[in-house]
């Protein structure tokens, strides 16, 4: 275990007994708990794009004015609908939703017309190929974007931006400048939070939020993993460790399990063409056993620490974002616990006045498929970078619905970040990572890539006063005598 | 000028007129020296376009304004600096016709009559200028043989007699002397062998329209001087169209280049010596007069292989129909007209433009012209056609829909200028009904729209003629050839979009533009223009003849051209009455088929083909009209003339006695094809390569159509002796080949196995040499081809081309196999006669048959195929097959009353109309349906239902019907050579015993049924109050729940992928998908998944909402 906190944490001792601190908590999941009427299952996806563009247009426009030092009148004069952009105009601004035109995106039509006996093409790890195009679209039409500014760009479908430039001979739009929405305004931090450097050192009174993902309970025969899981739970429940640890442990005020608490119960999870056939029964026995194991593991934790569980790709929830909370039927014992809550994914809450929003990681993983170098190779954007972009795009899941399933909402796009949170996280990432993102308006957002525990044996503590992050590794336990 | 008061359109016209006048005043004589012209002048053209004085609200386009500033860009490049005295002028000829006019003798000799036929040749120069050439001095003529006892002195008497008789019988086109000349010439009849020719009378008439009159009089018994009774002449070459007659005599091929040398022509306007003014008559850029004798036609070789930059206009219209009625031109308005103009050889379109009724938001790469009144829009379109001056007018189903609709609509609205779509000013485009029959396409009723000087190419008709497809909707055809689905907007939505706002109309406009673009892309992709131009060049007919006539005119044109060079004349045969007793039904055996030895062959089957079988038989045996000896004459043939008796007993003289015309034509075609192919090898320019490829294809098709021409009993020149002889030789050769192969390749002769001919058809034989080694079988095949060829007369040649391995021989003309031309990898799977293209099969049949063939042939896994079939049958009976695979569709051709037998799709159309008149199908629509379970004994036609209705109401499918009526037969045929009792092993057994019976949500007894929830685990009815599982399943509730969740996830993923795919196809994220293309594999699935997803969510809801 890391010793970064040594000496910093003295538990609040009250007559020889250490009591866990508690912090005010408020779930803010309203937009992500869908009702039957929101889901609009008979509807189509155009409405989401429409709502997204309408919601983000004013912000992007404001940002464009600031970034390009233009007055209202100037912007008004240059802002052009994609359709009205003419060959003559030397410098115009278009504002719309990006669409990445990529041949390698899974194509359901090809799957239907494919020769049924030909071997299925391997599922590509990304969607990129040589003739990909980035297109900007508003209500009136589309323009293909080109220009050196776009070389190595990190845009994905669904991002709302403004682009400045002119048409070239082939009617493509040569971009001379781009403008994103930028960080959304942020509610003030509670007064106890201080981001001044002098205060950055942890204090004994600091409270922590624990984030963990990818527990993958139910992987059979992996003793090492089970041991690490047990240690994690014991640690969180303050069943292990000396006084130093106890001091820290008692300051953890909430645990959020951000997705993939359960192992993939069914290896034949929808992929490729098979997805469209009705799924056969999952490996039921392993699911039931996994659920029981998860309950057994979390019950002692939940006894002393409030726990939120978000569903992830491998969990028994639906697939569309927002994924709906795990049903009480599945975890009947935990659900009686006052300290336990099952939340949707994405999950938003306020803890000790700190606004936290996060997902189980699907939007980040999907966004990475838009870039060939994103699958872990050196120099690739990591989850932290992608999360930062999402903040600047003011959107939690821009690639939904294009390549990421979500509900066909009729009236709204719940994934638009109308406010910047103080903490933004994504679960189930390859590596741990964090960054403090600063906005032009003084916003400070702690961005956290929560690694998959099954892969990294790492959980993350977020200091709710300094917003600093501390990885907690359970890796080395086994090696120690 | 009053222009100031008027709307812009008028002003435009007036200013043009002013310019024209100014030009006249500047120097009326200068046109002799230097001619600069841009747009054709409209002075004495059509009346002024219709104009409302107060038309032209601020942002609607007024008529003329629409074209102000645009006309320059739209029209052709201007003609600059032409000096008729110094410059020859050359053009590629695309269309030709003639008109009756007064004679012009300044340029050369001609008829003495006051009325003559003047040919009009329309063409395009290498610079892209449009030209109309008036060709003077060519006169119509025909032949009759002289009568017994004729001597030259009688010719004059005959001339006068005929002249008087015709004059007395002239109709509208009267002249002083209808017959201009009668000459005695030596000619020979094409029909029947004769050692040499005889005296014929060549009769030159004043007008082409008088030729039929003269023919009728001559054929019907003509009183000859000195003959007591009427003499019935047989006429020769009296029914050949005048324009083609001219092209033959001028040696002008179709789409060929021709030149008028410097000084030989006059550019209009000019004044003739007799004082007659020759003004322009057309909207072409240049009009000139030239004498027939001065014209130089270029044979399409070398430099003249090139293709001029002709321009093509592709059109699509949208109409706002009323619910349930196919748009009718007298009631429903045209709301949009999309236009796409391309110039040959240029990659980018010259013009993309849409005319819309009411405002329409702008479109990125197209010009949008919005009109307040439909009449203005129609007028504007006519002006657009004139301004862009296309050589080719195309579109999809334009001949039967778009153009007639526009013309009829304009008539209803009284837009008088509208029908002036042709190049000749003041000549109206007319809509005519036409019935067209040919052996190739069957009888087809269609419409014809005349458009002087322009070629019409309806891509739908061309594709229907040349390709066999499962469906011919623009969507299906584009998907097939261009590999892309197109958005298909249902006609019930069109009115809705039109009645919306500028943005919804824009939506429609984008769709309409795409529909105008796709025909052009099909033309490019399938090389339709290049191939047709080459066909015109090879066969010597006009493009319009290719589009609007059958195969015969092509052969006839070649025959006329050939006959002319050797002094032969072609008789006009009286048509034999068809039917019983007619020549057409006399025992005329088809091609032979060697009885197939059915089976599944897992050794290589070598295939030997006769190269160009029928043409080579005709060449080998010198079969022709002119070598056929009349049966009665056989005995009278001098012994010096060598002849041969064909298997049918017909006698033809051999080539030593007299070379036949048909064999000569065929030899020329085939050697020209060889030349074209050789040139292709050295050609580096892709455009010229494409032209040569089109040519070799045209040559091949032409060679093969000669045989059909002689056998066409309703044709111009049927000669069943020839066609029957050809097939008889063919049969004999197939039999002979079989005998030779089986005689040579035997164990007794030292080969490993006895060879066996397992099947033979028309021009190929399939041989099992017995060896399992592919390379060896190929060697034997090559060797056998050589050996057998040597027993036949040249140029008959047997070729080894391919092996089938393995080979599944089901029946006559029904087989499948992997085709190998090399030994490394098979080329493809070749299937013949397996009905996977028929639309009255559901796509499940196609998929099952295809998959089975692949399993059997490629995987060579018969057990796998059987297992697969059983799996599919089980899935079908368990209702696990996707509904879209079960959809059958048929076109609604007439209303229900017109059918004697009740048909499923017709009945369904009537039911839909009753249910929702707005959705009622129109005549011509394809009606998709599925067969649903009906009451016992219900007829099939009562059990058809709309697939969408079935999805929405959970109506059970009659899976048994699909098994028995759709799958059973093809499967039986397929497996017959392989399994002993295909029926028993495939269609009966364990896998057919589980049957799913879904509960319908509407209809019949369901009205009285009360829905009781069932346990989601074990399906026992649940007591009131519980919604998810029963007591005994309570333990398993989490599992059952998780399973239902998995269903939800599966549906969600499918939903996402299907609907995002449709968004990608439509190319728009912010607008709903409207497409209703029933040919797209996504359409039903997309609809079904909405339903499935809702259902899956509803089921999950029964466990209660998550409450934490």
Short mmCIF file of N, CA, C and O in Angstrom, two decimals, chain A residues 50 81-84 138-141, chain B residues 336 356-363 368 370 496-511 1068 1070-1071 1074:
data_model
loop_
_atom_site.label_atom_id
_atom_site.label_comp_id
_atom_site.label_asym_id
_atom_site.label_seq_id
_atom_site.Cartn_x
_atom_site.Cartn_y
_atom_site.Cartn_z
N UNK A 50 -31.04 17.37 -31.83
CA UNK A 50 -31.69 18.67 -31.93
C UNK A 50 -31.62 19.39 -30.59
O UNK A 50 -31.23 20.56 -30.52
N UNK A 81 -25.45 29.75 -41.67
CA UNK A 81 -25.95 28.38 -41.72
C UNK A 81 -25.09 27.61 -42.74
O UNK A 81 -24.67 28.20 -43.74
N UNK A 82 -24.89 26.35 -42.49
CA UNK A 82 -24.00 25.59 -43.38
C UNK A 82 -24.43 25.72 -44.83
O UNK A 82 -23.62 25.74 -45.73
N UNK A 83 -25.73 25.83 -45.03
CA UNK A 83 -26.23 25.89 -46.39
C UNK A 83 -25.89 27.18 -47.08
O UNK A 83 -25.73 27.23 -48.29
N UNK A 84 -25.86 28.24 -46.28
CA UNK A 84 -25.72 29.56 -46.90
C UNK A 84 -24.26 29.94 -47.12
O UNK A 84 -23.98 30.99 -47.66
N UNK A 138 -25.63 21.50 -39.20
CA UNK A 138 -26.64 22.20 -38.41
C UNK A 138 -28.00 21.83 -38.96
O UNK A 138 -28.11 20.87 -39.73
N UNK A 139 -29.03 22.58 -38.57
CA UNK A 139 -30.37 22.17 -39.00
C UNK A 139 -30.52 22.22 -40.50
O UNK A 139 -31.43 21.63 -41.06
N UNK A 140 -29.65 22.96 -41.17
CA UNK A 140 -29.88 23.14 -42.60
C UNK A 140 -29.08 22.18 -43.47
O UNK A 140 -29.51 21.86 -44.56
N UNK A 141 -27.94 21.73 -43.03
CA UNK A 141 -27.19 20.85 -43.91
C UNK A 141 -25.82 20.54 -43.35
O UNK A 141 -25.56 20.72 -42.16
N UNK B 336 -42.22 19.82 -57.50
CA UNK B 336 -40.78 20.05 -57.65
C UNK B 336 -40.29 19.37 -58.93
O UNK B 336 -40.78 18.32 -59.31
N UNK B 356 -39.00 24.65 -57.42
CA UNK B 356 -39.97 24.23 -56.41
C UNK B 356 -41.17 25.14 -56.43
O UNK B 356 -41.07 26.32 -56.77
N UNK B 357 -42.30 24.57 -56.03
CA UNK B 357 -43.51 25.34 -55.85
C UNK B 357 -43.48 25.77 -54.39
O UNK B 357 -43.33 24.91 -53.51
N UNK B 358 -43.59 27.06 -54.15
CA UNK B 358 -43.51 27.61 -52.80
C UNK B 358 -42.04 27.64 -52.35
O UNK B 358 -41.19 26.98 -52.93
N UNK B 359 -41.81 28.39 -51.28
CA UNK B 359 -40.43 28.61 -50.84
C UNK B 359 -39.74 27.31 -50.45
O UNK B 359 -40.36 26.41 -49.93
N UNK B 360 -38.44 27.30 -50.67
CA UNK B 360 -37.65 26.14 -50.26
C UNK B 360 -36.32 26.67 -49.77
O UNK B 360 -35.72 27.55 -50.38
N UNK B 361 -35.88 26.15 -48.62
CA UNK B 361 -34.61 26.60 -48.07
C UNK B 361 -33.48 26.20 -49.01
O UNK B 361 -33.62 25.22 -49.75
N UNK B 362 -32.39 26.93 -48.99
CA UNK B 362 -31.30 26.66 -49.94
C UNK B 362 -30.65 25.30 -49.73
O UNK B 362 -30.69 24.74 -48.63
N UNK B 363 -30.05 24.78 -50.76
CA UNK B 363 -29.38 23.49 -50.72
C UNK B 363 -27.93 23.71 -51.15
O UNK B 363 -27.67 24.44 -52.11
N UNK B 368 -31.62 26.64 -56.19
CA UNK B 368 -33.04 26.46 -55.89
C UNK B 368 -33.80 27.64 -56.46
O UNK B 368 -33.47 28.78 -56.19
N UNK B 370 -37.56 29.03 -56.57
CA UNK B 370 -38.90 28.82 -56.01
C UNK B 370 -39.92 29.65 -56.75
O UNK B 370 -39.65 30.80 -57.12
N UNK B 496 -47.40 16.03 -47.23
CA UNK B 496 -47.17 16.57 -45.90
C UNK B 496 -45.95 17.49 -45.90
O UNK B 496 -45.98 18.58 -45.34
N UNK B 497 -44.88 17.01 -46.52
CA UNK B 497 -43.65 17.82 -46.58
C UNK B 497 -43.90 19.10 -47.38
O UNK B 497 -43.44 20.17 -47.00
N UNK B 498 -44.64 18.99 -48.45
CA UNK B 498 -44.92 20.15 -49.28
C UNK B 498 -45.73 21.18 -48.50
O UNK B 498 -45.52 22.37 -48.62
N UNK B 499 -46.65 20.69 -47.67
CA UNK B 499 -47.52 21.61 -46.94
C UNK B 499 -46.87 22.14 -45.67
O UNK B 499 -47.49 22.88 -44.92
N UNK B 500 -45.65 21.73 -45.40
CA UNK B 500 -44.95 22.19 -44.20
C UNK B 500 -44.36 23.58 -44.43
O UNK B 500 -45.05 24.50 -44.87
N UNK B 501 -43.08 23.72 -44.22
CA UNK B 501 -42.44 25.02 -44.40
C UNK B 501 -41.27 24.89 -45.37
O UNK B 501 -41.05 23.84 -45.96
N UNK B 502 -40.51 25.95 -45.48
CA UNK B 502 -39.39 25.96 -46.43
C UNK B 502 -38.40 24.83 -46.13
O UNK B 502 -37.77 24.29 -47.04
N UNK B 503 -38.27 24.45 -44.87
CA UNK B 503 -37.32 23.41 -44.52
C UNK B 503 -37.83 22.02 -44.90
O UNK B 503 -37.05 21.17 -45.34
N UNK B 504 -39.12 21.77 -44.70
CA UNK B 504 -39.63 20.45 -45.08
C UNK B 504 -39.61 20.32 -46.60
O UNK B 504 -39.35 19.25 -47.12
N UNK B 505 -39.85 21.43 -47.29
CA UNK B 505 -39.79 21.35 -48.75
C UNK B 505 -38.36 21.16 -49.21
O UNK B 505 -38.09 20.49 -50.19
N UNK B 506 -37.44 21.71 -48.45
CA UNK B 506 -36.04 21.48 -48.78
C UNK B 506 -35.71 20.00 -48.66
O UNK B 506 -35.01 19.41 -49.47
N UNK B 507 -36.23 19.39 -47.63
CA UNK B 507 -36.03 17.97 -47.41
C UNK B 507 -36.43 17.19 -48.66
O UNK B 507 -35.73 16.32 -49.14
N UNK B 508 -37.61 17.56 -49.14
CA UNK B 508 -38.16 16.90 -50.31
C UNK B 508 -37.27 17.18 -51.53
O UNK B 508 -37.01 16.31 -52.35
N UNK B 509 -36.79 18.41 -51.59
CA UNK B 509 -35.97 18.81 -52.74
C UNK B 509 -34.66 18.01 -52.78
O UNK B 509 -34.22 17.59 -53.85
N UNK B 510 -34.09 17.80 -51.60
CA UNK B 510 -32.84 17.05 -51.55
C UNK B 510 -33.09 15.63 -52.07
O UNK B 510 -32.32 15.07 -52.85
N UNK B 511 -34.21 15.10 -51.67
CA UNK B 511 -34.59 13.75 -52.09
C UNK B 511 -34.82 13.72 -53.60
O UNK B 511 -34.37 12.82 -54.30
N UNK B 1068 -28.13 12.85 -42.17
CA UNK B 1068 -28.67 13.96 -41.40
C UNK B 1068 -28.92 13.49 -39.98
O UNK B 1068 -29.55 12.47 -39.77
N UNK B 1070 -30.06 15.68 -37.48
CA UNK B 1070 -31.04 16.48 -36.77
C UNK B 1070 -32.45 16.27 -37.25
O UNK B 1070 -33.36 16.93 -36.78
N UNK B 1071 -32.64 15.39 -38.22
CA UNK B 1071 -34.00 15.19 -38.71
C UNK B 1071 -34.40 13.73 -38.62
O UNK B 1071 -33.58 12.84 -38.76
N UNK B 1074 -37.23 9.32 -42.51
CA UNK B 1074 -38.56 9.20 -43.12
C UNK B 1074 -38.64 8.02 -44.08
O UNK B 1074 -39.70 7.66 -44.54
#
